[in-house]
Coordinates of C-alpha atoms and ligand atoms in Angstrom, one line a residue:
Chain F
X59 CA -4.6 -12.6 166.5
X60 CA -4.0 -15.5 168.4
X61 CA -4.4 -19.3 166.9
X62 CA -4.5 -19.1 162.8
X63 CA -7.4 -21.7 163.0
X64 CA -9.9 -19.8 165.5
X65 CA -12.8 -19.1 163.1
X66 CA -14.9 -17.7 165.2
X67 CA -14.5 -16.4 168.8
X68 CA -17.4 -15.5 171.4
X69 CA -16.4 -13.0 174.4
X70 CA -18.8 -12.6 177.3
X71 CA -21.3 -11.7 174.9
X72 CA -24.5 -10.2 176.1
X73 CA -27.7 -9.4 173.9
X74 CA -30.6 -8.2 174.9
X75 CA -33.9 -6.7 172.9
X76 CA -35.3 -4.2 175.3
X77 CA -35.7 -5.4 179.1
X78 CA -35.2 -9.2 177.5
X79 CA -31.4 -10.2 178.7
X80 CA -31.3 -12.8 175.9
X81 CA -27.6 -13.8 175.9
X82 CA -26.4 -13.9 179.6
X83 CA -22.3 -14.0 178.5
X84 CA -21.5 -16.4 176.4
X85 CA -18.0 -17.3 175.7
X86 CA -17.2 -19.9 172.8
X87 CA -13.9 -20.8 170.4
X88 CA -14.3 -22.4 167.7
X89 CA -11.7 -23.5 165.3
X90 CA -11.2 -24.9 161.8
X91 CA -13.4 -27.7 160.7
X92 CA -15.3 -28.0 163.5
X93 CA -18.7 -29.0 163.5
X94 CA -20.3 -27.5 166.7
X95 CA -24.1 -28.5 167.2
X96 CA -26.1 -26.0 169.8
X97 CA -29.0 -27.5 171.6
X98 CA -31.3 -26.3 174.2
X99 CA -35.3 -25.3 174.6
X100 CA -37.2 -22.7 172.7
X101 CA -36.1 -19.3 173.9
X102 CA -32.7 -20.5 175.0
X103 CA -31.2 -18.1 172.6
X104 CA -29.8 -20.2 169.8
X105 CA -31.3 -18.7 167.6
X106 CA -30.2 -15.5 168.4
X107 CA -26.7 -16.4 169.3
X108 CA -26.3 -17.5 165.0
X109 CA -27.7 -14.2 164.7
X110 CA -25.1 -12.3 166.4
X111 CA -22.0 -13.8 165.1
X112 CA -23.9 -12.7 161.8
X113 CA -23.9 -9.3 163.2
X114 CA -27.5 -9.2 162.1
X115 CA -28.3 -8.0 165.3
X116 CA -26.1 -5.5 167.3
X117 CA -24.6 -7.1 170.8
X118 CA -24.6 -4.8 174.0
X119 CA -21.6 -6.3 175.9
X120 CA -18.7 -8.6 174.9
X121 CA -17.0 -9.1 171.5
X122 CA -17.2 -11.4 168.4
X123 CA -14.3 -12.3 166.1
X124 CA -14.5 -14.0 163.3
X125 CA -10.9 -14.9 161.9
X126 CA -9.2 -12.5 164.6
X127 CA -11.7 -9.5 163.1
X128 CA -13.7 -7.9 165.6
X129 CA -17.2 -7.7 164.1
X130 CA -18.5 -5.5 167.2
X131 CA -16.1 -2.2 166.8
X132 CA -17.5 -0.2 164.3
X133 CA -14.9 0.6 162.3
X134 CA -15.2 -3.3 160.7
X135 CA -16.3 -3.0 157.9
X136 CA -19.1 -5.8 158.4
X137 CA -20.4 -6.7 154.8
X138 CA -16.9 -8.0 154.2
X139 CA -16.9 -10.1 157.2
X140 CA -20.3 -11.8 156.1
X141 CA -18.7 -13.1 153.3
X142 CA -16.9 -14.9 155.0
X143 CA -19.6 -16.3 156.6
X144 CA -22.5 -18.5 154.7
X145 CA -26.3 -18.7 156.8
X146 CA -28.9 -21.0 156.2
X147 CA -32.2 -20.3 157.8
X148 CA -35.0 -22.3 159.0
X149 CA -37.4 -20.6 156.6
X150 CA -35.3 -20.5 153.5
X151 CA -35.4 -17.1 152.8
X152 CA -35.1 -18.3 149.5
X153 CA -35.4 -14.7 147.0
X154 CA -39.1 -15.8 145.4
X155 CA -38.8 -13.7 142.4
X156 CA -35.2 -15.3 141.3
X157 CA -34.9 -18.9 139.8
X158 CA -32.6 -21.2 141.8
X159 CA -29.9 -20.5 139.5
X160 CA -30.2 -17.0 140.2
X161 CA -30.9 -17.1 143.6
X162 CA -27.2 -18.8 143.7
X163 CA -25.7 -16.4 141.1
X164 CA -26.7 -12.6 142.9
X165 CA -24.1 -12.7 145.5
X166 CA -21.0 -13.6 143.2
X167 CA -22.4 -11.2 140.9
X168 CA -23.1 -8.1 142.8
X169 CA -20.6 -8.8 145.5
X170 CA -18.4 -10.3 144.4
X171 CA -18.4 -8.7 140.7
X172 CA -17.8 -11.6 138.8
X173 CA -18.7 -11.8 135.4
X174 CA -22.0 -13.2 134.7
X175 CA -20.2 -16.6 133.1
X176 CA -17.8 -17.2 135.9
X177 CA -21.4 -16.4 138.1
X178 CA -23.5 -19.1 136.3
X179 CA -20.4 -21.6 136.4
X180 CA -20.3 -21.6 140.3
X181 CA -23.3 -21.6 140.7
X182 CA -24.4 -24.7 138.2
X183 CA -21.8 -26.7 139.8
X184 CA -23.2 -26.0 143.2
X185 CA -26.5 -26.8 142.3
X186 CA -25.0 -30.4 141.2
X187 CA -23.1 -30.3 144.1
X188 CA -26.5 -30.1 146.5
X189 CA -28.4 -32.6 143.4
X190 CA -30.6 -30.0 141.7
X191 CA -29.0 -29.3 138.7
X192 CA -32.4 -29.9 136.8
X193 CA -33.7 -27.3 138.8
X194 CA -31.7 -24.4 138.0
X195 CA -34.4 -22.5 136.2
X196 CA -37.4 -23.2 138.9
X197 CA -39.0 -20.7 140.9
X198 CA -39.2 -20.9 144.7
X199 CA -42.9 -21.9 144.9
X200 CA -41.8 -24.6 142.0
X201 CA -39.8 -26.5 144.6
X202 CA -40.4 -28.7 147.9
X203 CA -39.2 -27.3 151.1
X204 CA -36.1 -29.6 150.9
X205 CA -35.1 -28.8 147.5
X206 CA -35.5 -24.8 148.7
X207 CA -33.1 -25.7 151.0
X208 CA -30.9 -27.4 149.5
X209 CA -30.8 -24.1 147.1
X210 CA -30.6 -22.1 150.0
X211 CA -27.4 -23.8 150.8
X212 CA -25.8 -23.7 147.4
X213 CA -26.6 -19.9 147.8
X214 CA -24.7 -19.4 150.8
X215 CA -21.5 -22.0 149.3
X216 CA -21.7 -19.8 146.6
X217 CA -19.9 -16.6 148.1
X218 CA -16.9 -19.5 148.8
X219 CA -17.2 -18.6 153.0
X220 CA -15.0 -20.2 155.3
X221 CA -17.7 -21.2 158.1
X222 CA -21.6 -21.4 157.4
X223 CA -24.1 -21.5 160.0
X224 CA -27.2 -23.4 160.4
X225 CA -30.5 -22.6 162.1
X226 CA -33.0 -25.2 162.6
X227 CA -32.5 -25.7 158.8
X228 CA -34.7 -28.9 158.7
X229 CA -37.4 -28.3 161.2
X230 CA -39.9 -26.8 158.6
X231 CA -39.4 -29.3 156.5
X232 CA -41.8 -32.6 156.1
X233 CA -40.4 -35.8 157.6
X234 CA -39.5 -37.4 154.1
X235 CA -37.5 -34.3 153.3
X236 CA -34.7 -33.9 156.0
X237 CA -32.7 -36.9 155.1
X238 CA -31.6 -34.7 151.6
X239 CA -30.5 -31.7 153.2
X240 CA -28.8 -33.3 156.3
X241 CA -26.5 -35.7 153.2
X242 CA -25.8 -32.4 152.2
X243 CA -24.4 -30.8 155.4
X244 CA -22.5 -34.1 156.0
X245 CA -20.6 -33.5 153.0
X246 CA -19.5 -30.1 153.6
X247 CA -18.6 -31.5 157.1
X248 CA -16.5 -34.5 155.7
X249 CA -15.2 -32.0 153.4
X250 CA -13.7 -29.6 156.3
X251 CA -16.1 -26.8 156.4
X252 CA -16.6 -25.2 159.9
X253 CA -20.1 -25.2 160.7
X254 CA -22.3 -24.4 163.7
X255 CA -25.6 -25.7 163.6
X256 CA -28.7 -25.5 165.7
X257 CA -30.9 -28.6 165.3
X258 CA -32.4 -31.4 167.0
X259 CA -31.6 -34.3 164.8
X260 CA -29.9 -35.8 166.9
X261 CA -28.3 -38.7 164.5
X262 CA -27.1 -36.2 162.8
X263 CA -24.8 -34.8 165.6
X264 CA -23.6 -37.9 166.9
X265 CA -22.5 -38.8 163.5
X266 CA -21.4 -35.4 162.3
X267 CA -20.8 -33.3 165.0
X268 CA -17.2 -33.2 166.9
X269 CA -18.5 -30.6 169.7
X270 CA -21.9 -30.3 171.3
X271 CA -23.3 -27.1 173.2
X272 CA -26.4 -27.3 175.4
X273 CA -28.0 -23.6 175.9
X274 CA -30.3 -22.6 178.3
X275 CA -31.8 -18.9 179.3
X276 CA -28.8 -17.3 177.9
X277 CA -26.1 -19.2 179.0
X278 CA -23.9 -22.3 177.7
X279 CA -25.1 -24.9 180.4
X280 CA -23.0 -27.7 179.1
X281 CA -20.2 -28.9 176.3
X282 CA -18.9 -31.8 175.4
X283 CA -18.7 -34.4 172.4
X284 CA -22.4 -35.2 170.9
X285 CA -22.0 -38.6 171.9
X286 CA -20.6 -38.1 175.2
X287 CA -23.3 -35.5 176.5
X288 CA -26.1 -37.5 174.8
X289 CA -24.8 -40.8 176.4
X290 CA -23.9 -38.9 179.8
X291 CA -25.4 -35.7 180.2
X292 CA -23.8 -33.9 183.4
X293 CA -26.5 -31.0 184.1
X294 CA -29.7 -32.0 185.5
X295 CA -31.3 -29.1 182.9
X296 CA -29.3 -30.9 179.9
X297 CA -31.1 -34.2 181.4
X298 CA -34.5 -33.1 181.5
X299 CA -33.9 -31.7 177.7
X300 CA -32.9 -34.9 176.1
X301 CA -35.2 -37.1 177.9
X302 CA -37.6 -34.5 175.6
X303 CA -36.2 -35.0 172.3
X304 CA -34.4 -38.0 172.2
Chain K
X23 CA -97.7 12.5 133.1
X24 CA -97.1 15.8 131.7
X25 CA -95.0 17.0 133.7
X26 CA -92.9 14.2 134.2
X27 CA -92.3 15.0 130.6
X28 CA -91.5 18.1 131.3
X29 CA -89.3 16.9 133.1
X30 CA -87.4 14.7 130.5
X31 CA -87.2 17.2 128.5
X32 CA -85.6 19.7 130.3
X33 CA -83.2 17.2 131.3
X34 CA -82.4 16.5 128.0
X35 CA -82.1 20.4 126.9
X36 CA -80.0 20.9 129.8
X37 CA -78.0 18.0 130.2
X38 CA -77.8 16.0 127.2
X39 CA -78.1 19.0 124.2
X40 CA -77.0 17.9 121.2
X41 CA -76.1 20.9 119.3
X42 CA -73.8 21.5 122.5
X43 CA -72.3 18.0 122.6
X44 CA -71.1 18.6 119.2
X45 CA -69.6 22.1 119.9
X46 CA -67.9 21.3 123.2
X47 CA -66.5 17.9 122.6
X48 CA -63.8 18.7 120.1
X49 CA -62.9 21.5 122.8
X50 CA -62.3 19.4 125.4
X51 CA -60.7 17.2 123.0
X52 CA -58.1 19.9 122.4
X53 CA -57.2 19.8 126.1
X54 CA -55.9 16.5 126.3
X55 CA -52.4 16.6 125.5
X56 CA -52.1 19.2 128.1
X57 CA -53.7 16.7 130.6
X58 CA -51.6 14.4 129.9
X59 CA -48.5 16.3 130.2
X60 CA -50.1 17.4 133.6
X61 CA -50.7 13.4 134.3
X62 CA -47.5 12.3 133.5
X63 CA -45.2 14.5 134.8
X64 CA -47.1 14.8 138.0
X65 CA -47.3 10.7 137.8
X66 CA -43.1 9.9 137.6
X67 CA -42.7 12.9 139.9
X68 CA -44.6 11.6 142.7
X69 CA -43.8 8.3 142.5
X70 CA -39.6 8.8 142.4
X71 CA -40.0 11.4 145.5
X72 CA -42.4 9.1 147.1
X73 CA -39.9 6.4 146.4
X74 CA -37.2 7.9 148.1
X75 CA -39.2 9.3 150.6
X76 CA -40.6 5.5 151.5
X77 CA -36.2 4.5 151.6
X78 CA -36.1 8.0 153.9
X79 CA -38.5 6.8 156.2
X80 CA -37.4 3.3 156.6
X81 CA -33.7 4.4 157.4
X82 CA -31.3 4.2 160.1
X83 CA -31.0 7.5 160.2
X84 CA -33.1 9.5 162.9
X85 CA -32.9 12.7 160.9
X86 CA -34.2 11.5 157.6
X87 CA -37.1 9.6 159.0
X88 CA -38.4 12.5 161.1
X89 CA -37.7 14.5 157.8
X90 CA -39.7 11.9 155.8
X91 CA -42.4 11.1 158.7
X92 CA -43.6 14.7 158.8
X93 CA -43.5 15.5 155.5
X94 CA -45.8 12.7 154.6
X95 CA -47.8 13.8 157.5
X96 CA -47.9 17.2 156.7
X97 CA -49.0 16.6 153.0
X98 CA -51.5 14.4 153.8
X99 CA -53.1 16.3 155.9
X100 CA -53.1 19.5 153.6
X101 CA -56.3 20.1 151.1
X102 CA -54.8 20.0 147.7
X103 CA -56.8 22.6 146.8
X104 CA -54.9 25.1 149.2
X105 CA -51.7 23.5 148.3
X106 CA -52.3 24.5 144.4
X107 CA -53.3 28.1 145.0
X108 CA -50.7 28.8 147.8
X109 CA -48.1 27.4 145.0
X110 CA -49.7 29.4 141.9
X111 CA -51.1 32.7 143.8
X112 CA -49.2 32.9 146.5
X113 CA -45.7 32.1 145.5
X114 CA -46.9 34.9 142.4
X115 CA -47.6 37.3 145.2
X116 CA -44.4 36.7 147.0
X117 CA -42.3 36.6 143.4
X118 CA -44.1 39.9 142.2
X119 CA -43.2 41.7 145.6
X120 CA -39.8 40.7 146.2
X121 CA -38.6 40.7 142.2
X122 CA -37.8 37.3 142.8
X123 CA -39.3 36.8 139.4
X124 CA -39.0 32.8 139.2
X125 CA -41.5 32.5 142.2
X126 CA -43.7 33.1 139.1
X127 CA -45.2 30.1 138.1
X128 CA -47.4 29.4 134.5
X129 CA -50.3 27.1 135.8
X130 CA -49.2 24.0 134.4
X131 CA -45.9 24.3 136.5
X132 CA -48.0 25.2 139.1
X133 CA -50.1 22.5 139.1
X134 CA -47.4 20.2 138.5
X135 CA -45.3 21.0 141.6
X136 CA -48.5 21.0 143.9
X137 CA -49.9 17.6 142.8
X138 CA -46.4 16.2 142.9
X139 CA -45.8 17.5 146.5
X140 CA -49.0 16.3 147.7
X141 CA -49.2 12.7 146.0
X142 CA -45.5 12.5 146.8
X143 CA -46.8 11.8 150.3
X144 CA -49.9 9.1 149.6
X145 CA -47.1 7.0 147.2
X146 CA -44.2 7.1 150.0
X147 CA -47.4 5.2 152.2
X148 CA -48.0 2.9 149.9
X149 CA -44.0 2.5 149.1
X150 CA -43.5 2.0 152.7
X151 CA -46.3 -1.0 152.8
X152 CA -45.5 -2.6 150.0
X153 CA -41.5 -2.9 151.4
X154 CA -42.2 -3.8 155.2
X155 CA -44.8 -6.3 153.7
X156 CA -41.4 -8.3 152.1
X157 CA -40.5 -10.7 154.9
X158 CA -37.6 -9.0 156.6
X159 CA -36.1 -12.5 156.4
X160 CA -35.4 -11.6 152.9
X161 CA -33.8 -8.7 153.6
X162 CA -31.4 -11.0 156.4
X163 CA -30.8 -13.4 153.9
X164 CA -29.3 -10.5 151.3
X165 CA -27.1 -8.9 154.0
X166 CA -26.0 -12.5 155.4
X167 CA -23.8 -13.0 151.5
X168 CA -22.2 -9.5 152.2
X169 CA -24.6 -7.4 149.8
X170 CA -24.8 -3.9 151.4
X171 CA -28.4 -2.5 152.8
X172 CA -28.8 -0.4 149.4
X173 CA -28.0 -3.9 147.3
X174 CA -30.4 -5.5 149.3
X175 CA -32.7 -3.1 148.8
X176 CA -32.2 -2.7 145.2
X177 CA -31.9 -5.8 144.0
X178 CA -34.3 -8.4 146.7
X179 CA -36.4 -6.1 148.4
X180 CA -37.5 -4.2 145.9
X181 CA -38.2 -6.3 142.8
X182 CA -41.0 -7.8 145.0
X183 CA -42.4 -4.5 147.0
X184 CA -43.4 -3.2 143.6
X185 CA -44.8 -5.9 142.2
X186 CA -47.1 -5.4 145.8
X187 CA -47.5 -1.7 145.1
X188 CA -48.6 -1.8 141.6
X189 CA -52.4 -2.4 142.4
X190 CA -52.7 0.5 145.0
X191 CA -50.6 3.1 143.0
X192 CA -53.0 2.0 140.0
X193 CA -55.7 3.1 142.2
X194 CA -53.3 6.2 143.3
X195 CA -53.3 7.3 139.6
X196 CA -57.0 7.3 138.9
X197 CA -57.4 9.5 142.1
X198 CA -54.6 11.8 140.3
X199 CA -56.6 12.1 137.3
X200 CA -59.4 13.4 139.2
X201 CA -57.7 16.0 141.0
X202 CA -56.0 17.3 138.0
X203 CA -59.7 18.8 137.5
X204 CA -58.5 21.0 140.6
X205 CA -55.9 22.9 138.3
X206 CA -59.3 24.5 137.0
X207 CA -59.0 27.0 140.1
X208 CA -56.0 28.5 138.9
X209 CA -57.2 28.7 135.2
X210 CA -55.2 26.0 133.9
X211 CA -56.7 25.0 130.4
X212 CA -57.8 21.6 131.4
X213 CA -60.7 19.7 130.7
X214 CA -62.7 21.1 133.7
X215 CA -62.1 24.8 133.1
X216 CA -62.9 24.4 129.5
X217 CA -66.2 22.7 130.0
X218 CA -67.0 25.0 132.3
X219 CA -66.0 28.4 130.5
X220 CA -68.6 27.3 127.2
X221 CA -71.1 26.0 130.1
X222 CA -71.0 30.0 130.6
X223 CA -71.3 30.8 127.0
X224 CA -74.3 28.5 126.2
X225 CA -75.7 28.6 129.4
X226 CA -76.5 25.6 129.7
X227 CA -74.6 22.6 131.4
X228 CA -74.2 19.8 128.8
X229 CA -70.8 21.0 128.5
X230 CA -70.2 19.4 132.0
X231 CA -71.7 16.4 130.9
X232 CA -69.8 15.9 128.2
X233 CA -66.2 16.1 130.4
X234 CA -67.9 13.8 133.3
X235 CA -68.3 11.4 129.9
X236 CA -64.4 12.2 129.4
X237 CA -63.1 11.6 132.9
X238 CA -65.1 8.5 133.2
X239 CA -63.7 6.8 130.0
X240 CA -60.5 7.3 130.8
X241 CA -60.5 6.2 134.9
X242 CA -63.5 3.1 134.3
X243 CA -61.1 1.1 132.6
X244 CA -58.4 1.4 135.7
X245 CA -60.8 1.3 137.9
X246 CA -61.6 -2.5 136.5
X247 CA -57.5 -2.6 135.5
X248 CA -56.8 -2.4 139.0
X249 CA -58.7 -4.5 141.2
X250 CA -58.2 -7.0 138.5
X251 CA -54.7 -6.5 139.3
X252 CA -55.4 -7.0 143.3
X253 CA -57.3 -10.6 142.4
X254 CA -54.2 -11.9 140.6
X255 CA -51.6 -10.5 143.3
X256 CA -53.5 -11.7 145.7
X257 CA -54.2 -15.2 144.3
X258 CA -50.5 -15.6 143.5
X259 CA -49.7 -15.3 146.8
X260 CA -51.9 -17.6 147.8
X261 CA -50.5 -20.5 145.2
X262 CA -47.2 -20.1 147.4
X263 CA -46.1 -22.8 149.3
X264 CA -47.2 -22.1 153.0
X265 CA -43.6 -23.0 154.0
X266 CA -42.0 -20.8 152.1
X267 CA -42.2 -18.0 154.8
X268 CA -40.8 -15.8 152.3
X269 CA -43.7 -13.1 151.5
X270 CA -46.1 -11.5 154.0
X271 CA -49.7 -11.2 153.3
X272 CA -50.0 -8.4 150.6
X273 CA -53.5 -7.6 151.8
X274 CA -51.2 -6.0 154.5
X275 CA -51.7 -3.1 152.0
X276 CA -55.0 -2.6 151.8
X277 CA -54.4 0.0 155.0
X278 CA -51.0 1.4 154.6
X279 CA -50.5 2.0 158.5
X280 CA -51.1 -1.9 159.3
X281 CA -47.3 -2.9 159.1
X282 CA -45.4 -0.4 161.1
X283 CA -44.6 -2.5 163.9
X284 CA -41.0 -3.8 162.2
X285 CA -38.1 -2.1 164.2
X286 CA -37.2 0.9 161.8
X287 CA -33.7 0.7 160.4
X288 CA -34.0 -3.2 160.9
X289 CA -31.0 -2.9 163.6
X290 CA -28.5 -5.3 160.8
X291 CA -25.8 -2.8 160.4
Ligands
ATP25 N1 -36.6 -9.5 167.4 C1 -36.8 -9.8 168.7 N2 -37.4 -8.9 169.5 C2 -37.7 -9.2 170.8 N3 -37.4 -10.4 171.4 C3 -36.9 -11.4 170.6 C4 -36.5 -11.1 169.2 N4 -36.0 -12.2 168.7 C5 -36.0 -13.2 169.7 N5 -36.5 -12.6 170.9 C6 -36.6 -13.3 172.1 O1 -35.3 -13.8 172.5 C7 -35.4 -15.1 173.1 C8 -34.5 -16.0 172.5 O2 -34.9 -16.2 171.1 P1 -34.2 -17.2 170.1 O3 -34.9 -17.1 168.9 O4 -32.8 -16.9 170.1 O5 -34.4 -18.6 170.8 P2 -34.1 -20.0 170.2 O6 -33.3 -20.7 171.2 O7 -33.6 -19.9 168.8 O8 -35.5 -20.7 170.3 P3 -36.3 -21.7 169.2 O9 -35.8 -23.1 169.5 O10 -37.7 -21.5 169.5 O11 -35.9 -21.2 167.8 C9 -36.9 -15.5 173.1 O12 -37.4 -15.2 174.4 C10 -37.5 -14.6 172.1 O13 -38.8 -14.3 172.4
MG26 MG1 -34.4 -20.4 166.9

């Protein structure tokens, strides 16, 4: 294990699903409290790249180490490794037949086997933490799309992980609602968390974001600091992609 | 004119006798404990192997889903009827011959195992439905905090896929309590074989009259139970916020081979 503060660590990692080459060897280090933003079009493979480092999906080439821990040999015991990592999803994924409260409370419980006091105690101060204490006993449909999210990424802080990951948390949401949960990741940022987040909000990574990553068909294209590559792209495909969104 | 009341009152001798109502209906009333028995312990059977059937089909594990996959299959595509007497005559055959004397079954055993076996196989359809119907997002976001695939299952996927499942095993049951009139063939004492031994006594068939009366009471009010039970599913998913993206369509169900296009096993070790 090299560097104590490598949180995560990419190796020529290829993915494909079927005939689709989706990741086309990506390599990537990242270390403690960094707050790496990934851009690039639709189909670039963010997405799935999140995915990966989640082991949700299984990679055909490469490897992926999170804290030195290969997630890719088989013998890692991967459920343990995910705890270490938190996820927020573009679609919530909130549980719809748990309150918030108890959306935050199952991991620490059946994971984690802590008592159901200890439980409800992290989890109430998290949902201060993200402002919705009042709305520890609502349902998922009882909420907007930001407040879902911001329970969403209580539920995640609640299993205490060292790095969480965003995917296009905000883009479901309605304008008025993004503002809310982007405060919220700009605390866990100022408070040292290591984050990797695919978005578009571009404020957001030139205030909060230390590295930038521009993906395209597979492949890191380009890296550099948000403000640097937004100011002074190098690639003529990172160019043409913020002259889209900005 | 007169022969159209002939007519009415033949149908009335035959059909709707009174004397013979009040004879055969304390008979069949007799029968209903052992109905029920038949009912219920065909019911929980069916359902818990269909259950784990459904969890067989849906694993990782090539074995168990071919195991699964043709059993349902197999089950479904076998007429009760032949599955009953094959279990209650022929396993008696084979027993008698071979002094394996446990291959013996009383009818109500009998019947028991066969409806089990065979509605084993419709529930583990309508299991399977009702959990690939759960976004599989769900099932990402349980494994993403380190809960295993059986926590996930257990405690996220679950809780919602039955809430889904409860109007079409409803539906499931009322068809069960039909067929348990099959158990006639192999002279269980059920409603059915009743009715139809004192139709032979009285010759006359008011006695089946009376048990059509029977069956009906009990499955009309399930009948209604149950689609009253689709409506509100239905309309609560509905009342969901559109972004939630957390529940598929539940009318997903109303053919259980709609949603087999997810990738089996999910790939998320
Ligand atoms: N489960 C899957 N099966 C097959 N192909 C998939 C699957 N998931 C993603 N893909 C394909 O992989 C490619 C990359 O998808 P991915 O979701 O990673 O892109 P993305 O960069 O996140 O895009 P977006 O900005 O639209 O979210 C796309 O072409 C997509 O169609
Ligand atoms: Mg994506």
């Amino acid at each position: 294990m090299s560097d104590p503060t490598t949180m995560i660590e990419l190796q020529d990692v290829h993915k494909s699903y079927g005939h689709l080459e989706v990741l086309r060897g990506i390599d990537l280090l990242i270390t403690k409290s960094e707050v790496v933003v990934v851009i690039g079009p639709s189909g670039s493979g963010k997405s799935t790249m999140l995915r990966c480092i989640n082991a949700l999906e299984p990679i055909q080439r490469g490897h992926i180490l999170i804290e030195g821990i290969d997630i890719t040999d088989s013998k890692t015991n991967v459920n343990k490794v995910r705890q270490k990592i938190g996820m927020v999803f573009q679609s919530f994924n909130l549980f719809p037949h748990k309150t918030a409260l108890e959306n935050v409370m199952l991991a620490p419980l059946k994971v984690q086997k802590k008592s159901h006091s200890e439980a409800e105690r992290i989890a109430r101060d998290l949902l201060v933490t993200v402002g919705l204490s009042e709305k520890a006993d609502s349902h998922p449909d009882q909420l907007s799309g930001g407040q879902q999210q911001r329970v969403a990424i209580a539920r995640a802080l609640a299993m205490q992980p060292d790095m969480m990951l965003f995917d296009e948390v905000t883009s479901a949401l309605d304008p008025e609602l993004v503002a809310e949960v982007l405060n919220v990741m700009k605390d866990l940022a100022l408070a040292g968390m290591t984050m990797v987040v695919v978005t578009h909000e571009m404020g957001f990574a030139r205030e909060v974001g230390t590295r930038m990553i521009f993906m395209d068909e597979g492949v890191i294209v380009e890296e550099s600091h948000p403000r640097e590559m937004i100011a002074n792209p190098r690639e003529e495909r990172t160019k043409k992609f913020l002259g889209m969104v900005l | 004119m007169e022969s159209l009341l002939n007519g009415f009152e033949a149908f009335q001798r035959y059909y709707l006798n009174w004397e013979i109502i009040q004879e055969t209906f304390p008979l069949l009333l007799q029968t209903l404990p052992l109905v029920l028995e038949l009912l219920v312990l065909s019911m929980v059977f069916s359902f818990v192997l269909g259950l784990i059937l459904s969890l067989m089909r849906l694993s990782r594990f090539r074995p168990l889903r071919w195991f699964a996959g043709a059993y349902v299959d197999f089950f479904r595509g076998l007429p009760l009827l032949l599955n009953l007497v094959f279990v209650y005559s022929g396993l008696a055959i084979v027993g008698a011959g071979s002094g394996l004397r446990f291959l013996i079954l009383p009818p109500i055993t009998a019947a028991v195992v066969s409806l089990s076996t065979t509605y084993a196989a419709y529930s583990a359809e309508v299991f399977r439905a009702g959990i690939e119907s759960i976004h599989r997002g769900q099932m990402e976001a349980a494994r993403s905090l380190g809960m295993t695939y059986a926590q996930s299952m257990r405690y996220v996927v679950l809780p919602q896929a039955i809430k889904v499942v409860i109007p079409p095993l409803t539906n499931e049951f009322i068809a069960l309590i039909k067929d348990t009139s099959l158990a006639s063939v192999i002279s269980l004492q059920e409603l059915l074989f009743t009715a139809k031994e004192k139709m032979g006594v009285v010759a006359n068939p008011t006695p089946l009259a009376v048990a059509a009366v029977v069956y009906v009471i009990f499955t009309i009010p399930l009948i209604r139970l149950a689609s009253r039970l689709e409506k509100k599913r239905d309309r609560g998913s509905k009342g969901t916020k559109p972004t939630d993206g957390s529940v598929d369509k539940p009318s997903a169900l109303v053919s259980a081979d709609i949603a087999t296009q997810l990738p089996k096993g999910g790939g998320v070790r």
